[in-house]
PDB file of C-alpha atoms and ligand atoms in Angstrom:
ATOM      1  CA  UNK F1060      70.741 -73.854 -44.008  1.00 96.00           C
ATOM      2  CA  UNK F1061      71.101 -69.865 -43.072  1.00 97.00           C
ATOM      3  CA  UNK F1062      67.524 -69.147 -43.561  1.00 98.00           C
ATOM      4  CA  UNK F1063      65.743 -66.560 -41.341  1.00 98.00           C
ATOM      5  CA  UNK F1064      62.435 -65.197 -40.880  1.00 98.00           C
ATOM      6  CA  UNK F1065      61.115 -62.561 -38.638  1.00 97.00           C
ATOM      7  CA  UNK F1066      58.815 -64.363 -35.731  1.00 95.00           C
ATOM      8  CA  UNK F1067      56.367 -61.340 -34.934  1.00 94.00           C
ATOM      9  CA  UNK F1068      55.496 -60.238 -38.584  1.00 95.00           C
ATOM     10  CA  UNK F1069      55.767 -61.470 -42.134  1.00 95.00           C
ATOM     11  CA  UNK F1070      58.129 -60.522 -44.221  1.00 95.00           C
ATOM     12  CA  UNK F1071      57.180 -58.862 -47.881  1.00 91.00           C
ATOM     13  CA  UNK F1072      60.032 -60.650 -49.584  1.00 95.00           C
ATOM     14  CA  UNK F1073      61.793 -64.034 -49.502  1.00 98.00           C
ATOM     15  CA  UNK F1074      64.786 -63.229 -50.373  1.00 98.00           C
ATOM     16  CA  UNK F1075      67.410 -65.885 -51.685  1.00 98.00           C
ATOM     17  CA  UNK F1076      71.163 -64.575 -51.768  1.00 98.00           C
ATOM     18  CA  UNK F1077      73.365 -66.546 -53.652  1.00 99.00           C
ATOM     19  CA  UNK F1078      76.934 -66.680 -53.813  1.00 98.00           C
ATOM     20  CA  UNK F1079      79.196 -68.047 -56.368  1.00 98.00           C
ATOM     21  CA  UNK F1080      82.275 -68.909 -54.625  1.00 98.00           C
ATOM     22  CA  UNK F1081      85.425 -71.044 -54.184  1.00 98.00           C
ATOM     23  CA  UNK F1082      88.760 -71.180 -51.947  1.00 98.00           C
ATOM     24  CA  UNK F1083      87.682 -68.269 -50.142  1.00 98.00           C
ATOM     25  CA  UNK F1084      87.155 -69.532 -46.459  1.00 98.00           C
ATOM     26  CA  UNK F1085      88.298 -66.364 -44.928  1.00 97.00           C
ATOM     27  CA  UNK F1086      86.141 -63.887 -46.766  1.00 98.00           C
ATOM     28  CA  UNK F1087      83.313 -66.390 -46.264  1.00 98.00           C
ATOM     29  CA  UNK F1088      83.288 -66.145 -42.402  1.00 98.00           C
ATOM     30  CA  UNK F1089      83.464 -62.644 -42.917  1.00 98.00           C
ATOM     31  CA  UNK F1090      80.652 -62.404 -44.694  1.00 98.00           C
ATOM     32  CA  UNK F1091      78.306 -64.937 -43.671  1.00 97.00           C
ATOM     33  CA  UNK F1092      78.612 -63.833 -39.614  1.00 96.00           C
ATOM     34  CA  UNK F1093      78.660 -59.653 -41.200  1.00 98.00           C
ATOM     35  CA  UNK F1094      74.951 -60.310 -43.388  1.00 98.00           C
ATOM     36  CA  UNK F1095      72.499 -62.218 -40.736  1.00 98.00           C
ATOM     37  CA  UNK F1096      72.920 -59.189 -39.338  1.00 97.00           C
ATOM     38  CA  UNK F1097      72.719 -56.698 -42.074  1.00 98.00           C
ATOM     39  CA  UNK F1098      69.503 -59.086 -43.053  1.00 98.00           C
ATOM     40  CA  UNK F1099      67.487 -59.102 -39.772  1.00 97.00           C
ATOM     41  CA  UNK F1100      67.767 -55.674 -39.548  1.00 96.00           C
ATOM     42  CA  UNK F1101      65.505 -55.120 -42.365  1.00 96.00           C
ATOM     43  CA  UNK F1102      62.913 -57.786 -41.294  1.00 96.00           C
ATOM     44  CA  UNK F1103      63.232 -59.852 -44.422  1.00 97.00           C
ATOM     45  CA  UNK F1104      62.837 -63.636 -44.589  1.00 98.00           C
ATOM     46  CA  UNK F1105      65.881 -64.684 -46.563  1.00 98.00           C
ATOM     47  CA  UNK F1106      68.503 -67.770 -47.013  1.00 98.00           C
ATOM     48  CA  UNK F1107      71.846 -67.578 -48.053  1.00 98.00           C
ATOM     49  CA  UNK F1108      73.327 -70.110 -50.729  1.00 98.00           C
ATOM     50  CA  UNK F1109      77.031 -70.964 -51.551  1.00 98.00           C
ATOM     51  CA  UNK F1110      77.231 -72.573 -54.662  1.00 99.00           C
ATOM     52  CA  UNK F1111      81.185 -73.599 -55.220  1.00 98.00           C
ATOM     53  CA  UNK F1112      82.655 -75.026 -57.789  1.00 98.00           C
ATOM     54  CA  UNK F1113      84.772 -78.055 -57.570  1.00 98.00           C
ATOM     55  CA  UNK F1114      88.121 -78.106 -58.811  1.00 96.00           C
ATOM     56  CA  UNK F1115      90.082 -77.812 -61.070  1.00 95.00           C
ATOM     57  CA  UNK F1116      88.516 -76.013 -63.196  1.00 95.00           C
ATOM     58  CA  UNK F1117      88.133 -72.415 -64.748  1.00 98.00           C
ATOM     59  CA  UNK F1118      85.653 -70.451 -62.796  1.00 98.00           C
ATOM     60  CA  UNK F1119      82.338 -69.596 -64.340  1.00 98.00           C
ATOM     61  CA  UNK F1120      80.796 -66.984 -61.831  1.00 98.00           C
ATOM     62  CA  UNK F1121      77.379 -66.616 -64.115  1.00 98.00           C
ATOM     63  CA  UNK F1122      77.004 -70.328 -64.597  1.00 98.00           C
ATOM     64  CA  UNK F1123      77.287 -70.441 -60.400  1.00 98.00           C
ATOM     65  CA  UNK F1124      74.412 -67.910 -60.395  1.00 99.00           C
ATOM     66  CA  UNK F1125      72.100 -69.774 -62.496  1.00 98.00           C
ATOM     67  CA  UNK F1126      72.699 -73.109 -60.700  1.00 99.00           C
ATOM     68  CA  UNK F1127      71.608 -71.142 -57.514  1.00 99.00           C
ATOM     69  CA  UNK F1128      68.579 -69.518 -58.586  1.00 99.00           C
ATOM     70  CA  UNK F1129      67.422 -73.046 -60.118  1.00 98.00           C
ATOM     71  CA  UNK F1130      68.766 -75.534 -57.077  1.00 98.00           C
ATOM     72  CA  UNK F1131      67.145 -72.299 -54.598  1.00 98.00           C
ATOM     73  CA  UNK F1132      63.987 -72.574 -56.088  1.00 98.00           C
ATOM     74  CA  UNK F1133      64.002 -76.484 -55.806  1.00 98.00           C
ATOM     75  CA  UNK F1134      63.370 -75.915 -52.051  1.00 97.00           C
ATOM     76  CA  UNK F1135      61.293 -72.724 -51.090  1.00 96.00           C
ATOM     77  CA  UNK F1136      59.658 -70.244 -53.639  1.00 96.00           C
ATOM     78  CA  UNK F1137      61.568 -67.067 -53.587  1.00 98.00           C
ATOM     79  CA  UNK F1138      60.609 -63.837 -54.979  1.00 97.00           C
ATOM     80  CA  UNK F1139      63.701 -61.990 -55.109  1.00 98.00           C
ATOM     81  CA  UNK F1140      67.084 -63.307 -55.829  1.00 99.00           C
ATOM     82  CA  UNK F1141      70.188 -61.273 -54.617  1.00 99.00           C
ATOM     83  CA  UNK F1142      73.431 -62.103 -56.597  1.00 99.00           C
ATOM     84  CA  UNK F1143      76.489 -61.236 -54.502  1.00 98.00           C
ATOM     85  CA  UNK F1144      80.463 -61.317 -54.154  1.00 98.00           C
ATOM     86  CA  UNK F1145      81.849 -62.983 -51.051  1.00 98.00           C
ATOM     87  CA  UNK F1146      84.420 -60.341 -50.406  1.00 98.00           C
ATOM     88  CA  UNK F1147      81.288 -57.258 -50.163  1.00 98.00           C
ATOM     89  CA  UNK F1148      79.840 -56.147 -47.545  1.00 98.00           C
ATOM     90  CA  UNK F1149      77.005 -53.633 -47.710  1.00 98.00           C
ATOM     91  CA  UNK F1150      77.922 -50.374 -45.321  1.00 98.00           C
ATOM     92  CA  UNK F1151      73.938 -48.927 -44.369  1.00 98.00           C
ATOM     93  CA  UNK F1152      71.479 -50.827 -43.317  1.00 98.00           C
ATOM     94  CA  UNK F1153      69.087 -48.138 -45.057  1.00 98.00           C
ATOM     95  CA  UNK F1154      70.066 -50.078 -48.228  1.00 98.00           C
ATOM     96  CA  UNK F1155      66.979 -52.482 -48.977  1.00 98.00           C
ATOM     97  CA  UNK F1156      68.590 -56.139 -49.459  1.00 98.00           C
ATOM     98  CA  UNK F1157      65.193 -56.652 -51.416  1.00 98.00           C
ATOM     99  CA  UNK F1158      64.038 -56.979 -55.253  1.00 98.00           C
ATOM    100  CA  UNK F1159      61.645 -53.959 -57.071  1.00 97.00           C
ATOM    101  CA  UNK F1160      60.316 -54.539 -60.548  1.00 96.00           C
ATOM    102  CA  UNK F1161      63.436 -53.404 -62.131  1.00 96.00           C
ATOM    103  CA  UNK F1162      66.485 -55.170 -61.767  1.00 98.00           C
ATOM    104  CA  UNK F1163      68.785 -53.462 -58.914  1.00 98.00           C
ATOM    105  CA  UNK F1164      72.491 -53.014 -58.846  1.00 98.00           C
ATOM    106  CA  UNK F1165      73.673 -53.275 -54.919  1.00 98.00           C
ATOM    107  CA  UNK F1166      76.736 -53.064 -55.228  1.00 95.00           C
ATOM    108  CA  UNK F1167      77.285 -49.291 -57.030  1.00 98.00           C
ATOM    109  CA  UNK F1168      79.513 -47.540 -55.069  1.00 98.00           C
ATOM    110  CA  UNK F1169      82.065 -49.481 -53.518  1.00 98.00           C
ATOM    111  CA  UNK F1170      85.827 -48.698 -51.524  1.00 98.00           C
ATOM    112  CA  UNK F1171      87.501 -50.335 -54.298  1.00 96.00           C
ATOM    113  CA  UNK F1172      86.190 -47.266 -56.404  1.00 97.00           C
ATOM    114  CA  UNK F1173      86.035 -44.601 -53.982  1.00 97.00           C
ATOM    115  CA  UNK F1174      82.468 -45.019 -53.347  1.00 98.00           C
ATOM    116  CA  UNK F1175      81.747 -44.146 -56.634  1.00 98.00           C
ATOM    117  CA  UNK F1176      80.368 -45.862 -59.752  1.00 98.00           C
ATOM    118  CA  UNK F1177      83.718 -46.638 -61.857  1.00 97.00           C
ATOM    119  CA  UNK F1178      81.918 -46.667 -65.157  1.00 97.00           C
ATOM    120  CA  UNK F1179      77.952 -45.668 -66.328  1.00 95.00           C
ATOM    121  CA  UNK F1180      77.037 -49.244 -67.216  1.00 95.00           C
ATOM    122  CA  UNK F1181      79.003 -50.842 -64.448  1.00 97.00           C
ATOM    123  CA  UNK F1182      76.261 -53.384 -62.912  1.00 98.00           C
ATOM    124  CA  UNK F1183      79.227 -55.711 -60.565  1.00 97.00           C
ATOM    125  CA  UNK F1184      79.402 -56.827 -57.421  1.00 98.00           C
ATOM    126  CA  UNK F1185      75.670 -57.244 -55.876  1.00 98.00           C
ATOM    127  CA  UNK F1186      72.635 -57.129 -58.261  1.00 98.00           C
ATOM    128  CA  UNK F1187      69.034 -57.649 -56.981  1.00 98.00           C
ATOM    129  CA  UNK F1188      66.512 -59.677 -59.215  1.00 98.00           C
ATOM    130  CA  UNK F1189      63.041 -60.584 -59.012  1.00 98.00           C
ATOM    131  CA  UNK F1190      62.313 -64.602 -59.754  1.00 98.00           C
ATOM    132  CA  UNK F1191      60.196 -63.017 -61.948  1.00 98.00           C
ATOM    133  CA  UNK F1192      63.094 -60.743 -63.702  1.00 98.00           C
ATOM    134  CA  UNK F1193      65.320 -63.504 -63.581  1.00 98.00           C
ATOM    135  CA  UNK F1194      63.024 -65.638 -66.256  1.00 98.00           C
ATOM    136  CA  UNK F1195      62.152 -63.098 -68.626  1.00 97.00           C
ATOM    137  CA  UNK F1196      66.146 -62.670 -68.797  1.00 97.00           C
ATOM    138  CA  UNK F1197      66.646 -66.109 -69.249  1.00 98.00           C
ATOM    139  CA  UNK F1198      69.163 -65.471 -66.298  1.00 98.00           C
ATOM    140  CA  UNK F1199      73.258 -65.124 -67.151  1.00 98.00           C
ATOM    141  CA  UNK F1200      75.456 -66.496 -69.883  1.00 96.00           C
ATOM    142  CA  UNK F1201      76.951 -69.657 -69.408  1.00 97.00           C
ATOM    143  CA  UNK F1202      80.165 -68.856 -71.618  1.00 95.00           C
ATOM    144  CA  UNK F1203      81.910 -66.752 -69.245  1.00 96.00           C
ATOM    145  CA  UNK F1204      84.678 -68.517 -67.763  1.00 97.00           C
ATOM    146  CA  UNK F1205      87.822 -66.682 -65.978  1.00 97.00           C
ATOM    147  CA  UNK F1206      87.373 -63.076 -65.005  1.00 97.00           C
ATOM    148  CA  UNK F1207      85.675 -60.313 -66.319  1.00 96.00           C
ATOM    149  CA  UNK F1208      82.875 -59.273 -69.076  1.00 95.00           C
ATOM    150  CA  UNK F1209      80.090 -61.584 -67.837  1.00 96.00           C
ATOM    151  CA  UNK F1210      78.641 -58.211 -65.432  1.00 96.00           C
ATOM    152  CA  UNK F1211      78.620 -56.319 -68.314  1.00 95.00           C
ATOM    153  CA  UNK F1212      76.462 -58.950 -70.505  1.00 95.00           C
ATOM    154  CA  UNK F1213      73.913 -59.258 -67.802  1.00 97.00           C
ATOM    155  CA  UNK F1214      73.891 -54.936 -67.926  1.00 96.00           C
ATOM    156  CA  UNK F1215      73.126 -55.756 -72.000  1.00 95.00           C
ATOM    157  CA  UNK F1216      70.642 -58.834 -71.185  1.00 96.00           C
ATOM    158  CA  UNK F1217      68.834 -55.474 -69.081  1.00 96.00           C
ATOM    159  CA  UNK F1218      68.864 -53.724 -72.086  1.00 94.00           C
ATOM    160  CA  UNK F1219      67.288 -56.031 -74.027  1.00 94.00           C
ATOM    161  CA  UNK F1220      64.388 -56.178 -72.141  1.00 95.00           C
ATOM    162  CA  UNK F1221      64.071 -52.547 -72.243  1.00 96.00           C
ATOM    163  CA  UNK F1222      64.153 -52.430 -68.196  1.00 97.00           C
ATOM    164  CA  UNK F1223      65.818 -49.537 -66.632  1.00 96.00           C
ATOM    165  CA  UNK F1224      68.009 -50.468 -63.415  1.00 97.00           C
ATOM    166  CA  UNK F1225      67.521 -48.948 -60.672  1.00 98.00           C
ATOM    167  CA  UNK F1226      70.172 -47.889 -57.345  1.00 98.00           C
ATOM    168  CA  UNK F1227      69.729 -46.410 -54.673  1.00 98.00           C
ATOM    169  CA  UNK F1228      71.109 -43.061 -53.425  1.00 98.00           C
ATOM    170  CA  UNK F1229      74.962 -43.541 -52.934  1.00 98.00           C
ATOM    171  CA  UNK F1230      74.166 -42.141 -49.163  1.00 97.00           C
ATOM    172  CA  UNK F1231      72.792 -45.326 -48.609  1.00 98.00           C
ATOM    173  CA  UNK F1232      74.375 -47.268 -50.995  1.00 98.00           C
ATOM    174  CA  UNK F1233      78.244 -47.819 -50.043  1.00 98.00           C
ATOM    175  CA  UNK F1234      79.352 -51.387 -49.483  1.00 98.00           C
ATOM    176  CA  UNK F1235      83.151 -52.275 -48.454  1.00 98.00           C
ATOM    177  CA  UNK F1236      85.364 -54.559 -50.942  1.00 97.00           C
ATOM    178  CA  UNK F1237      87.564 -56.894 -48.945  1.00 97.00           C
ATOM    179  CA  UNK F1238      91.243 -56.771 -50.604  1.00 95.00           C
ATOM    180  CA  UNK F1239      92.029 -59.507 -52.369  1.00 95.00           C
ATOM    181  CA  UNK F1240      94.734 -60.706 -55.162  1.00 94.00           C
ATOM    182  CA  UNK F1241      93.590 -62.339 -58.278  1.00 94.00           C
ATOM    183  CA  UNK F1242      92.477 -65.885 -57.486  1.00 95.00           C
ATOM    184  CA  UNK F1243      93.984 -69.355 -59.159  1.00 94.00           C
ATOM    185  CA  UNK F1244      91.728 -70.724 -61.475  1.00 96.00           C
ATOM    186  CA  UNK F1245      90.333 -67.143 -62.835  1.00 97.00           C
ATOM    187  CA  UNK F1246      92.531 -65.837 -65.458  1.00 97.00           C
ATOM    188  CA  UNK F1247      90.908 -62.983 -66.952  1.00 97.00           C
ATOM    189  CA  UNK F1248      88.587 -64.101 -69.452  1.00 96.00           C
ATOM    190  CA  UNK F1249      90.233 -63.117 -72.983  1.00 93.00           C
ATOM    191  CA  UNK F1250      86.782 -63.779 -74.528  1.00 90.00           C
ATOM    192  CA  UNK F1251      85.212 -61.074 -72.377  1.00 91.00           C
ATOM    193  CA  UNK F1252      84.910 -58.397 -74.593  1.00 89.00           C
ATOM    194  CA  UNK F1253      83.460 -60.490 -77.720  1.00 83.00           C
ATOM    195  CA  UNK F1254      81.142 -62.418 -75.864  1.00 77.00           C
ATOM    196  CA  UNK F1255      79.460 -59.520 -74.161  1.00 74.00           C
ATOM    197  CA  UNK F1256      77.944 -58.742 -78.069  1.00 77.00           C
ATOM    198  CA  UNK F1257      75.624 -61.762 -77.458  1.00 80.00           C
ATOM    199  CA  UNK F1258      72.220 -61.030 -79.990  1.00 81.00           C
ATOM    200  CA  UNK F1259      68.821 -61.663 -78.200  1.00 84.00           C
ATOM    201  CA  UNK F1260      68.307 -64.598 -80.087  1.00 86.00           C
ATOM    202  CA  UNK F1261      71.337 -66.026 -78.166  1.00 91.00           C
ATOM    203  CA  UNK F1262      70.199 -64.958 -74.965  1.00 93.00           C
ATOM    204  CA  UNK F1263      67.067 -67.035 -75.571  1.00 93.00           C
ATOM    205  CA  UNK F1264      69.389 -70.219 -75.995  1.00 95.00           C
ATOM    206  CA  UNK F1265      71.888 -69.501 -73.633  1.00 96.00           C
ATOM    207  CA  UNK F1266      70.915 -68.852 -69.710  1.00 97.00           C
ATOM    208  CA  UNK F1267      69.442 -70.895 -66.899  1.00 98.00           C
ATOM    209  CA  UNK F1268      67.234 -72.326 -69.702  1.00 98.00           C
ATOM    210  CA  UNK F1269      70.476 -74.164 -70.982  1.00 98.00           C
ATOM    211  CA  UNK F1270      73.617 -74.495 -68.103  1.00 98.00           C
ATOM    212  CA  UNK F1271      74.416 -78.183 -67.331  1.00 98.00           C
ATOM    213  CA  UNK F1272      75.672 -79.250 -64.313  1.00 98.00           C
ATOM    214  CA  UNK F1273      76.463 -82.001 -61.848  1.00 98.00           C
ATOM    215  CA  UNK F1274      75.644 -81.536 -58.324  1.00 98.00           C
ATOM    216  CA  UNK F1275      77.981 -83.227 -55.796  1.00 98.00           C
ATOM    217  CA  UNK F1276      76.618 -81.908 -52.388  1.00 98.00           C
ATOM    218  CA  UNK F1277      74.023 -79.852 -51.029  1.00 98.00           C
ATOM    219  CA  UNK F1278      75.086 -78.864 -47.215  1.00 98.00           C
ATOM    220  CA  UNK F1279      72.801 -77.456 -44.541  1.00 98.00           C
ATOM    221  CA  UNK F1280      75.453 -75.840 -42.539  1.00 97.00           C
ATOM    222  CA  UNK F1281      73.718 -73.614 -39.523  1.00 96.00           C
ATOM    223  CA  UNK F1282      74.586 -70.157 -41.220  1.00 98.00           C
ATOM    224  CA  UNK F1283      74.118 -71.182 -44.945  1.00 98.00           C
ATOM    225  CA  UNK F1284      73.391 -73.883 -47.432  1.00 98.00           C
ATOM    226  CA  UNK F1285      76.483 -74.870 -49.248  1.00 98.00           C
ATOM    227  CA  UNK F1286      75.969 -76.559 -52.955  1.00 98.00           C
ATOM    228  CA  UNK F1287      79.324 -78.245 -54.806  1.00 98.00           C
ATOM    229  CA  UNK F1288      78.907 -78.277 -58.286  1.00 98.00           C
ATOM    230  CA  UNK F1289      80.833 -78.845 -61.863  1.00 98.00           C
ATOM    231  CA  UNK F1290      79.977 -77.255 -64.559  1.00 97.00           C
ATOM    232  CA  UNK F1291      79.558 -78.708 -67.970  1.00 90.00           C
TER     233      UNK F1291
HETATM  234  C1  LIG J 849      84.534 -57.748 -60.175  1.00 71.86           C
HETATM  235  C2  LIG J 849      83.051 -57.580 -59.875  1.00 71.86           C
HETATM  236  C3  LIG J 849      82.387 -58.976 -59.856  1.00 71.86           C
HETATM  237  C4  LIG J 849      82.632 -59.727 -61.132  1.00 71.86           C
HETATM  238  C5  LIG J 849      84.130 -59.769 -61.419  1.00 71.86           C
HETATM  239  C6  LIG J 849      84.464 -60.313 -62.780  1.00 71.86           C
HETATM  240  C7  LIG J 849      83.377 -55.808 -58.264  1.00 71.86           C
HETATM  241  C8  LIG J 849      83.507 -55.589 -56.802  1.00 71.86           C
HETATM  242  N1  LIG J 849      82.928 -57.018 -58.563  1.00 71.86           N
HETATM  243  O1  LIG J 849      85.083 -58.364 -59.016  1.00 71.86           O
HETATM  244  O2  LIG J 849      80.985 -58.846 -59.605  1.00 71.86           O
HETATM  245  O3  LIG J 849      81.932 -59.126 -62.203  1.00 71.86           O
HETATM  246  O4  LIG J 849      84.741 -58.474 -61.376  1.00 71.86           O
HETATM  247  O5  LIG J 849      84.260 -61.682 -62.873  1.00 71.86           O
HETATM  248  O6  LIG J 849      83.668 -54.975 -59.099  1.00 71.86           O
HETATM  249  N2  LIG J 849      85.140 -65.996 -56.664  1.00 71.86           N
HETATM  250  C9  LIG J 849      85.507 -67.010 -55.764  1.00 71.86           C
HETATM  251  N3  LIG J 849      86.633 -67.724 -56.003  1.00 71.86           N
HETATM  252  C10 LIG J 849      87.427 -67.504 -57.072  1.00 71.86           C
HETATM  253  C11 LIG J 849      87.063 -66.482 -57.957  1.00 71.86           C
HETATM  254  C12 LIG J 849      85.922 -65.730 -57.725  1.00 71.86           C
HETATM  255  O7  LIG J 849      84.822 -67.250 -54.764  1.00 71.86           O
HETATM  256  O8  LIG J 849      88.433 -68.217 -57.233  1.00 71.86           O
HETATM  257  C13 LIG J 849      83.855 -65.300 -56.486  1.00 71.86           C
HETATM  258  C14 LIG J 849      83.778 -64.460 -55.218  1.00 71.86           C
HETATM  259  O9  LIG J 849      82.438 -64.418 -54.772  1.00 71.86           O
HETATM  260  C15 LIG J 849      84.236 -63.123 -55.730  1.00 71.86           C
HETATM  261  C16 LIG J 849      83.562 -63.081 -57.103  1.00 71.86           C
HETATM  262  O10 LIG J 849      83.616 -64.408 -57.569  1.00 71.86           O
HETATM  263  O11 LIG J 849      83.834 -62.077 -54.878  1.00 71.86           O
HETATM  264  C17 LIG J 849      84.200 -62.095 -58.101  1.00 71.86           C
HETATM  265  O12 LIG J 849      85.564 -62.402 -58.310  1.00 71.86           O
HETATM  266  P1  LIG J 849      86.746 -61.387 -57.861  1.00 71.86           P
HETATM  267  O13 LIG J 849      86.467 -60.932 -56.487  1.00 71.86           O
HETATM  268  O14 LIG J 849      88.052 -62.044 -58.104  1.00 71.86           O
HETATM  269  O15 LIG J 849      86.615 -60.222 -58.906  1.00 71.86           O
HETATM  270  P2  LIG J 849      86.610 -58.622 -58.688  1.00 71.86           P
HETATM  271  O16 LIG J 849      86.843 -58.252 -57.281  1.00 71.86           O
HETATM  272  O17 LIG J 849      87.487 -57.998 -59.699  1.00 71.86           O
HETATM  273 MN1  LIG J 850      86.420 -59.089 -55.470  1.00 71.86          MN
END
């Protein structure tokens, strides 16, 4: 099922990283053979998750994330959740793949933007949440489907519980986007923009407190556990 633990010590964090994905089989080898790697270097007992969604539907990338904290947690208790894109890879191993009390953007300064951070409340890409985080914030929104806007709600779901994020020093911090076109099946969302002025009392309803889903498979492949779902 991809999971890994150091044999000689214990590690501080169990880590599960969770991927929303679909129809991207060459960015997946990429990345699955790039991070055991990147994630034995720093000692930490993790497991990696796909969670795809079937076809043919519109893709919901938060809805995937919920599913895979609350299917994760179903078999091992992690403490620290690490949301990530299939087509980044983190450049420095310096960069802990691990959760602090406030939630943690990972994925700051990527190629795609020169290494830099393309916007002040840009929170895309790779985001690193405590279990612990994760409930207070009820998760992600569920009514985010096609591209675009549902990064920026989970930035205001941060905001709303008054947490600061932290990053770590762009030294350490690069990761590499792999080039991709726009995928089939995720127009950009034209919703993105109003839905990211969700109230609090709507992040109480909506979140991994509320996403429905059908599970059609749960894989233990030997370099990650692979979960079909449908959403809805
Ligand atoms: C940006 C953000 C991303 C997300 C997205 C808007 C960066 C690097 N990342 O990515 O975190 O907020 O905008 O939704 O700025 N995916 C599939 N199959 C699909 C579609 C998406 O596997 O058909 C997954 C895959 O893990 C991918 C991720 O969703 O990496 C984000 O989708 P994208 O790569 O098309 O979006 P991008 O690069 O603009
Ligand atoms: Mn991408």
């Amino acid at each position: 099922g991809g999971h890994w633990a150091p044999r000689w010590c214990k590690a501080r964090q169990r880590v599960a990283i969770v991927i929303p994905y679909r129809n991207r089989e060459e960015h997946l080898r990429i990345f699955v053979s790039y991070m055991h790697n990147f994630m034995q270097a720093q000692l930490l007992e993790y497991q990696i998750f796909i969670v795809e969604q079937a076809s043919p539907y519109v893709f919901n990338r938060a809805a995937l994330m919920n599913i895979g904290f609350l299917e994760a947690l179903k078999l091992h208790d992690f403490d620290c959740f690490v949301f990530h894109d299939v087509d980044l890879l983190p450049l420095d191993t310096r960069q802990p793949y691990t959760c602090f009390q406030a939630p943690t953007h990972l994925g700051a300064y990527m190629s795609k933007f020169n290494y830099q951070m393309p916007y002040d409340k840009f929170f895309g890409g790779a985001v690193a949440l405590s279990t612990e985080n994760m409930k207070q914030m009820n998760g992600f929104s569920n009514l985010f489907y096609g591209w675009g806007g549902e990064d920026d709600d989970t930035f205001n779901r941060v905001l709303w519980r008054n947490w600061t994020i932290h990053r770590h020093a762009q030294r350490i911090g690069k990761s590499y986007m792999i080039k991709h076109k726009k995928d089939e099946g995720n127009p950009v969302n034209p919703n993105r923009w109003a839905r990211e002025r969700e109230v609090p009392e709507q992040y109480l309803r909506n979140g991994i407190n509320s996403v429905k889903y059908t599970k059609h498979s749960a894989d233990l492949y030997s370099l990650y556990t692979r979960l079909l779902v449908s959403i809805g």
